[in-house]
Amino acid sequence: MQTDIFSPSYAIARNRFRETALNLGASVESFAIDQKGPNNEELTIDFALIGANQPKWIVIVSSGLHGVEGFFGSAVQLAWMQEVAANGGLRVNTDGAVLLIHAINPYGFAWLRRTNEDNIDLNRNFLLPNESYKGAPSEYSLINHFLNPKSPPPLFDFFILTAIRNILRYGFATLKQAIAGGQYEFPEGLFFGGRSPAKSTQIIQACLPQWVSSANQILHLDFHTGLGKWGNYELFPRVLSDPSRYIWVFKQFGLDNTGGEAPYQSQGLMGSWLAKNLAQKNYIYFNAEFGTYAGLKVLASLRAENRAHFYGKSPNNHSQAQLYEAFCPQSHQWRQSVLIKGFDLINKALKVCSQMHENL
Ligand SMILES: [Zn+2]
């Protein structure tokens, strides 16, 4: 598989996505988030529906909820569409379709950030009606000055040493939960969930249910990177009810467990919101996490980029390049491996979803 399928920029990725989808005869629509990219280009979330017009079952493949992580998801979407084109079209029965959603956080994708235009982690922004945009875990508040220093990046950063000291003091599991679980108190901090639904969140909430309205069976793969073992993936389900459905799906995927234990508990997850709002359908969501570097290294690059973004002297090219590497390694071997696995996952999802539809 060609690794040059990884686009060098958001603008190129978006053009390739739209062009390839249109050539496949897909229904394509763009939704602007009213922000501009580095070359003054428009930033949009792009939907492409391939297959039946009024599908009964749909596989959703989404990319770029976390901006810079979209380089990978976008590459898999493109590789998959090119393969479909090479095979003369999508070979599913007339009831099925694939909905590709490109760059849910186009700002972060274009500007090489994980967060959106307001430093919001969109996967902490999809709150349910009984939740509020308030609060932070107490441990987060305790280490806020260390996680989010209000000073320019120094020449030498003793992040790892201090991180280890904090891990010894608070415990690894507690810290992981406190940091990655999300917070609503520190708008310049990591994993900030926002103060209200972001523009991207509003677009997904308004549009996604419409695009899948005719279907009663939906299998959603939401592509992410930066968590897990190098070049491998894990599927994290959002189980609200009926875990037996997920166990069955895992078996069909050829995975011998019931999925990874969720790495942390958080509110505001897109999958939870969709599961709740598509509850009348048989909707199954997986956060497909593809591993890159070790957790501390990924966190170090997030922290350095965030610090440079708010307090560095522009331009912060070095920390941006580090962040890009943390979420989309240049390694040819990594790219080859995740492309093949991501591609394979979409095809498996198609089989599983059509089978579930038949069993309904
Ligand atoms: Zn992610």
Short mmCIF file of C-alpha atoms and ligand atoms in Angstrom, two decimals:
data_model
loop_
_atom_site.label_atom_id
_atom_site.label_comp_id
_atom_site.label_asym_id
_atom_site.label_seq_id
_atom_site.Cartn_x
_atom_site.Cartn_y
_atom_site.Cartn_z
CA MET A 1 0.00 0.00 0.00
CA GLN A 2 1.34 3.42 -0.98
CA THR A 3 2.26 5.51 2.04
CA ASP A 4 2.18 8.71 -0.07
CA ILE A 5 -1.54 8.40 0.51
CA PHE A 6 -0.75 10.37 3.70
CA SER A 7 -1.47 13.95 2.67
CA PRO A 8 1.06 16.66 3.55
CA SER A 9 -1.61 19.17 4.64
CA TYR A 10 -5.29 19.48 5.55
CA ALA A 11 -6.03 21.37 2.31
CA ILE A 12 -4.58 18.61 0.14
CA ALA A 13 -6.26 15.90 2.23
CA ARG A 14 -9.63 17.63 1.87
CA ASN A 15 -9.29 18.06 -1.91
CA ARG A 16 -8.26 14.44 -2.39
CA PHE A 17 -11.12 13.26 -0.19
CA ARG A 18 -13.75 15.27 -2.05
CA GLU A 19 -12.43 14.51 -5.52
CA THR A 20 -12.16 10.77 -4.94
CA ALA A 21 -15.61 10.60 -3.32
CA LEU A 22 -17.22 12.58 -6.17
CA ASN A 23 -15.56 10.32 -8.75
CA LEU A 24 -17.13 7.38 -6.94
CA GLY A 25 -20.56 8.94 -7.37
CA ALA A 26 -20.90 9.71 -3.66
CA SER A 27 -23.24 12.34 -2.25
CA VAL A 28 -20.78 14.88 -0.86
CA GLU A 29 -21.45 17.88 1.33
CA SER A 30 -19.19 20.35 3.15
CA PHE A 31 -19.99 22.13 6.39
CA ALA A 32 -17.88 25.19 7.17
CA ILE A 33 -16.78 25.89 10.73
CA ASP A 34 -16.21 29.62 9.92
CA GLN A 35 -12.44 29.51 10.45
CA LYS A 36 -9.51 29.74 8.04
CA GLY A 37 -6.46 27.54 7.55
CA PRO A 38 -2.79 28.63 7.34
CA ASN A 39 -3.18 29.59 3.67
CA ASN A 40 -6.50 31.31 4.23
CA GLU A 41 -8.31 28.21 2.98
CA GLU A 42 -11.79 27.40 4.14
CA LEU A 43 -12.08 24.80 6.89
CA THR A 44 -14.91 22.33 6.54
CA ILE A 45 -16.17 18.99 7.77
CA ASP A 46 -16.90 16.89 4.70
CA PHE A 47 -19.50 14.12 4.50
CA ALA A 48 -19.50 11.54 1.69
CA LEU A 49 -22.15 8.83 1.37
CA ILE A 50 -21.19 5.94 -0.90
CA GLY A 51 -23.70 3.24 -1.78
CA ALA A 52 -27.49 3.13 -1.45
CA ASN A 53 -29.38 6.44 -1.39
CA GLN A 54 -31.68 5.37 1.43
CA PRO A 55 -29.48 2.78 3.12
CA LYS A 56 -30.90 0.36 5.68
CA TRP A 57 -27.46 -0.22 7.15
CA ILE A 58 -24.45 2.08 7.27
CA VAL A 59 -20.82 1.87 8.23
CA ILE A 60 -19.60 5.28 9.39
CA VAL A 61 -15.87 5.99 9.17
CA SER A 62 -14.85 9.29 10.75
CA SER A 63 -11.49 11.03 10.98
CA GLY A 64 -9.86 14.01 12.64
CA LEU A 65 -12.02 14.45 15.75
CA HIS A 66 -8.63 15.26 17.27
CA GLY A 67 -7.28 17.48 14.49
CA VAL A 68 -3.72 16.38 13.85
CA GLU A 69 -4.75 12.72 14.32
CA GLY A 70 -6.72 13.18 11.10
CA PHE A 71 -3.67 12.69 8.87
CA PHE A 72 -3.96 9.00 9.57
CA GLY A 73 -7.77 8.65 9.42
CA SER A 74 -7.89 10.69 6.23
CA ALA A 75 -5.24 8.46 4.64
CA VAL A 76 -7.24 5.32 5.44
CA GLN A 77 -10.44 6.87 4.07
CA LEU A 78 -8.62 7.79 0.87
CA ALA A 79 -6.91 4.41 0.48
CA TRP A 80 -10.23 2.67 0.97
CA MET A 81 -12.04 4.85 -1.61
CA GLN A 82 -9.25 4.32 -4.14
CA GLU A 83 -9.55 0.57 -3.69
CA VAL A 84 -13.33 0.74 -4.16
CA ALA A 85 -12.79 2.78 -7.34
CA ALA A 86 -10.23 0.24 -8.61
CA ASN A 87 -12.79 -2.52 -8.06
CA GLY A 88 -15.40 -0.68 -10.09
CA GLY A 89 -17.53 0.52 -7.18
CA LEU A 90 -18.75 -0.52 -3.77
CA ARG A 91 -19.73 -4.19 -3.72
CA VAL A 92 -22.42 -4.38 -1.10
CA ASN A 93 -26.02 -5.37 -1.49
CA THR A 94 -28.34 -2.55 -2.49
CA ASP A 95 -29.35 -1.82 1.12
CA GLY A 96 -25.96 -0.72 2.43
CA ALA A 97 -23.75 2.36 2.39
CA VAL A 98 -20.59 3.82 3.84
CA LEU A 99 -20.65 7.31 5.31
CA LEU A 100 -17.19 8.87 5.45
CA ILE A 101 -16.80 11.95 7.62
CA HIS A 102 -13.59 13.83 6.99
CA ALA A 103 -11.91 16.11 9.55
CA ILE A 104 -14.40 16.63 12.37
CA ASN A 105 -11.87 19.11 13.78
CA PRO A 106 -10.59 20.74 10.56
CA TYR A 107 -8.94 23.59 12.50
CA GLY A 108 -6.67 21.23 14.45
CA PHE A 109 -5.98 19.22 11.30
CA ALA A 110 -4.98 22.34 9.34
CA TRP A 111 -3.01 24.02 12.14
CA LEU A 112 -1.43 20.83 13.51
CA ARG A 113 -3.18 20.90 16.86
CA ARG A 114 -5.10 18.17 18.64
CA THR A 115 -7.69 20.68 19.85
CA ASN A 116 -9.97 23.02 17.95
CA GLU A 117 -9.94 26.81 17.37
CA ASP A 118 -10.81 27.38 21.06
CA ASN A 119 -8.35 24.84 22.48
CA ILE A 120 -11.25 22.44 23.01
CA ASP A 121 -10.76 18.70 23.01
CA LEU A 122 -13.86 17.86 20.96
CA ASN A 123 -14.06 14.39 22.44
CA ARG A 124 -14.86 15.97 25.82
CA ASN A 125 -17.33 18.46 24.33
CA PHE A 126 -20.38 16.27 23.48
CA LEU A 127 -22.15 16.58 26.82
CA LEU A 128 -25.40 14.81 27.60
CA PRO A 129 -28.31 16.85 29.01
CA ASN A 130 -27.56 15.86 32.63
CA GLU A 131 -23.88 16.92 32.41
CA SER A 132 -22.34 20.38 32.78
CA TYR A 133 -19.36 22.24 31.32
CA LYS A 134 -17.84 22.67 34.75
CA GLY A 135 -15.23 21.23 37.03
CA ALA A 136 -11.88 19.47 36.91
CA PRO A 137 -10.56 16.44 38.77
CA SER A 138 -8.82 17.57 41.98
CA GLU A 139 -5.51 15.99 40.90
CA TYR A 140 -5.66 17.94 37.64
CA SER A 141 -5.93 21.19 39.57
CA LEU A 142 -2.97 20.13 41.74
CA ILE A 143 -0.67 19.53 38.78
CA ASN A 144 -2.09 22.22 36.49
CA HIS A 145 1.00 24.42 36.88
CA PHE A 146 3.16 21.49 35.80
CA LEU A 147 0.92 20.34 32.92
CA ASN A 148 0.23 23.82 31.57
CA PRO A 149 3.10 26.14 32.52
CA LYS A 150 2.47 29.81 31.83
CA SER A 151 5.92 30.51 30.40
CA PRO A 152 7.73 30.05 27.08
CA PRO A 153 9.26 26.62 26.46
CA PRO A 154 12.77 26.43 27.98
CA LEU A 155 15.86 25.11 26.20
CA PHE A 156 15.94 22.06 28.44
CA ASP A 157 12.73 20.60 29.75
CA PHE A 158 12.77 18.18 32.65
CA PHE A 159 9.26 17.00 31.87
CA ILE A 160 9.90 13.26 32.15
CA LEU A 161 11.64 13.59 35.54
CA THR A 162 8.86 15.73 36.98
CA ALA A 163 6.24 13.48 35.43
CA ILE A 164 7.78 10.46 37.15
CA ARG A 165 7.83 12.33 40.45
CA ASN A 166 4.12 13.11 40.04
CA ILE A 167 3.36 9.52 39.10
CA LEU A 168 5.10 8.34 42.28
CA ARG A 169 3.20 10.85 44.34
CA TYR A 170 -0.33 10.39 42.95
CA GLY A 171 -0.21 6.97 41.27
CA PHE A 172 -0.24 6.31 37.53
CA ALA A 173 -3.91 5.29 37.19
CA THR A 174 -5.12 8.32 39.19
CA LEU A 175 -3.02 10.72 37.13
CA LYS A 176 -4.01 9.18 33.80
CA GLN A 177 -7.67 9.49 34.74
CA ALA A 178 -7.20 13.02 36.10
CA ILE A 179 -5.32 14.26 33.04
CA ALA A 180 -6.94 12.48 30.11
CA GLY A 181 -10.44 12.25 31.59
CA GLY A 182 -11.03 15.89 30.68
CA GLN A 183 -11.54 19.16 32.51
CA TYR A 184 -13.72 22.27 32.17
CA GLU A 185 -11.81 24.74 34.35
CA PHE A 186 -8.59 25.62 32.51
CA PRO A 187 -9.28 26.92 28.98
CA GLU A 188 -5.58 27.03 28.13
CA GLY A 189 -4.96 23.58 29.56
CA LEU A 190 -4.72 20.12 28.02
CA PHE A 191 -7.94 18.09 27.61
CA PHE A 192 -10.18 21.14 28.05
CA GLY A 193 -13.78 20.22 27.21
CA GLY A 194 -15.06 23.73 26.47
CA ARG A 195 -17.81 25.93 27.93
CA SER A 196 -20.50 25.11 25.36
CA PRO A 197 -20.91 22.91 22.25
CA ALA A 198 -18.22 23.83 19.69
CA LYS A 199 -19.10 24.54 16.05
CA SER A 200 -17.82 21.08 15.01
CA THR A 201 -19.91 19.49 17.74
CA GLN A 202 -23.01 21.35 16.57
CA ILE A 203 -22.44 20.24 12.97
CA ILE A 204 -22.09 16.58 13.93
CA GLN A 205 -25.09 16.76 16.24
CA ALA A 206 -27.27 18.40 13.59
CA CYS A 207 -26.09 16.52 10.50
CA LEU A 208 -25.01 13.01 11.41
CA PRO A 209 -28.45 11.80 12.60
CA GLN A 210 -29.96 13.16 9.36
CA TRP A 211 -27.45 11.37 7.15
CA VAL A 212 -28.20 8.03 8.79
CA SER A 213 -31.95 8.55 9.23
CA SER A 214 -33.02 5.76 6.86
CA ALA A 215 -30.79 3.13 8.50
CA ASN A 216 -31.60 0.95 11.46
CA GLN A 217 -28.19 -0.75 11.67
CA ILE A 218 -25.10 1.43 12.10
CA LEU A 219 -21.50 0.50 12.83
CA HIS A 220 -19.26 3.49 13.48
CA LEU A 221 -15.45 3.43 13.35
CA ASP A 222 -13.93 6.65 14.67
CA PHE A 223 -10.21 6.70 13.84
CA HIS A 224 -7.69 8.02 16.36
CA THR A 225 -3.95 7.75 16.97
CA GLY A 226 -1.57 8.17 19.91
CA LEU A 227 -2.81 5.50 22.30
CA GLY A 228 -1.60 1.91 22.43
CA LYS A 229 1.21 -0.14 20.96
CA TRP A 230 3.23 1.12 18.02
CA GLY A 231 1.48 0.29 14.73
CA ASN A 232 -1.29 -1.75 16.37
CA TYR A 233 -4.86 -0.90 17.17
CA GLU A 234 -7.45 -1.45 19.85
CA LEU A 235 -11.18 -0.89 19.64
CA PHE A 236 -12.78 0.92 22.54
CA PRO A 237 -16.54 0.57 22.53
CA ARG A 238 -19.00 2.96 24.09
CA VAL A 239 -21.33 0.57 25.82
CA LEU A 240 -24.44 2.18 27.21
CA SER A 241 -26.54 -0.95 27.21
CA ASP A 242 -26.50 -4.49 25.92
CA PRO A 243 -22.78 -5.37 26.02
CA SER A 244 -23.62 -8.72 24.44
CA ARG A 245 -23.98 -6.97 21.07
CA TYR A 246 -20.42 -5.69 21.38
CA ILE A 247 -19.10 -9.10 22.36
CA TRP A 248 -20.68 -10.56 19.24
CA VAL A 249 -19.15 -7.82 17.08
CA PHE A 250 -15.71 -8.37 18.60
CA LYS A 251 -15.93 -12.04 17.70
CA GLN A 252 -16.87 -11.16 14.14
CA PHE A 253 -13.87 -8.83 13.97
CA GLY A 254 -11.70 -11.78 14.94
CA LEU A 255 -10.72 -10.14 18.24
CA ASP A 256 -10.61 -12.57 21.10
CA ASN A 257 -11.56 -10.20 23.91
CA THR A 258 -14.44 -7.88 24.65
CA GLY A 259 -12.39 -4.88 23.74
CA GLY A 260 -9.95 -2.88 25.73
CA GLU A 261 -11.01 -1.64 29.09
CA ALA A 262 -11.72 2.04 28.46
CA PRO A 263 -8.40 3.84 29.12
CA TYR A 264 -10.18 6.44 31.25
CA GLN A 265 -13.69 7.55 32.10
CA SER A 266 -14.84 10.83 30.67
CA GLN A 267 -17.92 12.79 29.81
CA GLY A 268 -18.45 14.59 26.54
CA LEU A 269 -17.44 11.68 24.30
CA MET A 270 -18.85 11.85 20.78
CA GLY A 271 -19.63 8.11 20.82
CA SER A 272 -21.67 8.41 24.01
CA TRP A 273 -23.69 11.32 22.62
CA LEU A 274 -24.40 9.49 19.37
CA ALA A 275 -25.27 6.25 21.16
CA LYS A 276 -27.77 8.14 23.30
CA ASN A 277 -29.26 10.11 20.41
CA LEU A 278 -29.43 7.16 18.02
CA ALA A 279 -30.77 4.85 20.71
CA GLN A 280 -33.79 3.89 18.61
CA LYS A 281 -31.40 2.39 16.05
CA ASN A 282 -28.99 -0.47 16.47
CA TYR A 283 -25.97 1.87 16.72
CA ILE A 284 -22.51 0.57 17.61
CA TYR A 285 -19.55 2.88 18.09
CA PHE A 286 -15.87 2.07 18.29
CA ASN A 287 -13.05 4.42 19.04
CA ALA A 288 -10.35 2.77 16.89
CA GLU A 289 -7.07 3.78 18.55
CA PHE A 290 -3.84 3.21 16.63
CA GLY A 291 -0.71 3.27 18.76
CA THR A 292 2.31 5.47 18.09
CA TYR A 293 4.81 6.28 20.86
CA ALA A 294 4.76 5.61 24.61
CA GLY A 295 2.16 7.52 26.62
CA LEU A 296 4.60 9.82 28.41
CA LYS A 297 6.27 10.82 25.16
CA VAL A 298 2.90 11.62 23.59
CA LEU A 299 1.91 13.63 26.67
CA ALA A 300 5.25 15.47 26.63
CA SER A 301 4.69 16.54 23.03
CA LEU A 302 1.11 17.65 23.77
CA ARG A 303 2.31 19.73 26.69
CA ALA A 304 5.22 21.28 24.77
CA GLU A 305 3.01 22.22 21.82
CA ASN A 306 0.30 23.67 24.05
CA ARG A 307 2.86 25.70 25.98
CA ALA A 308 4.45 27.02 22.80
CA HIS A 309 1.01 27.78 21.36
CA PHE A 310 0.02 30.01 24.28
CA TYR A 311 3.35 31.34 25.55
CA GLY A 312 6.01 30.67 22.92
CA LYS A 313 7.51 33.17 20.54
CA SER A 314 6.07 32.46 17.12
CA PRO A 315 6.54 30.42 15.07
CA ASN A 316 6.42 27.26 17.15
CA ASN A 317 7.53 24.98 14.30
CA HIS A 318 9.59 22.70 16.49
CA SER A 319 6.81 21.76 18.91
CA GLN A 320 4.34 21.44 16.03
CA ALA A 321 6.65 19.02 14.25
CA GLN A 322 7.01 17.04 17.48
CA LEU A 323 3.26 16.86 17.93
CA TYR A 324 2.75 15.79 14.32
CA GLU A 325 5.35 13.04 14.79
CA ALA A 326 3.67 11.89 18.03
CA PHE A 327 0.33 11.39 16.28
CA CYS A 328 1.44 10.56 12.74
CA PRO A 329 4.97 9.11 12.74
CA GLN A 330 7.03 9.52 9.58
CA SER A 331 8.21 5.92 9.82
CA HIS A 332 7.42 4.10 6.58
CA GLN A 333 6.94 0.89 8.53
CA TRP A 334 4.40 2.51 10.89
CA ARG A 335 2.45 4.07 8.04
CA GLN A 336 2.38 0.87 6.05
CA SER A 337 1.23 -1.12 9.05
CA VAL A 338 -1.59 1.21 10.18
CA LEU A 339 -2.84 1.74 6.63
CA ILE A 340 -3.22 -1.99 6.05
CA LYS A 341 -4.89 -2.51 9.42
CA GLY A 342 -7.21 0.48 9.11
CA PHE A 343 -8.20 -0.54 5.60
CA ASP A 344 -8.85 -4.08 6.73
CA LEU A 345 -10.96 -2.83 9.64
CA ILE A 346 -13.31 -0.93 7.31
CA ASN A 347 -13.83 -3.99 5.13
CA LYS A 348 -14.50 -6.13 8.20
CA ALA A 349 -16.97 -3.53 9.46
CA LEU A 350 -18.84 -3.74 6.14
CA LYS A 351 -19.19 -7.50 6.44
CA VAL A 352 -20.22 -7.38 10.09
CA CYS A 353 -22.72 -4.57 9.59
CA SER A 354 -24.46 -6.18 6.62
CA GLN A 355 -24.61 -9.44 8.56
CA MET A 356 -26.14 -7.67 11.57
CA HIS A 357 -28.70 -6.11 9.29
CA GLU A 358 -29.66 -9.52 7.94
CA ASN A 359 -29.98 -10.88 11.47
CA LEU A 360 -32.22 -8.05 12.63
ZN ZN B 1 -7.90 10.96 19.51
#
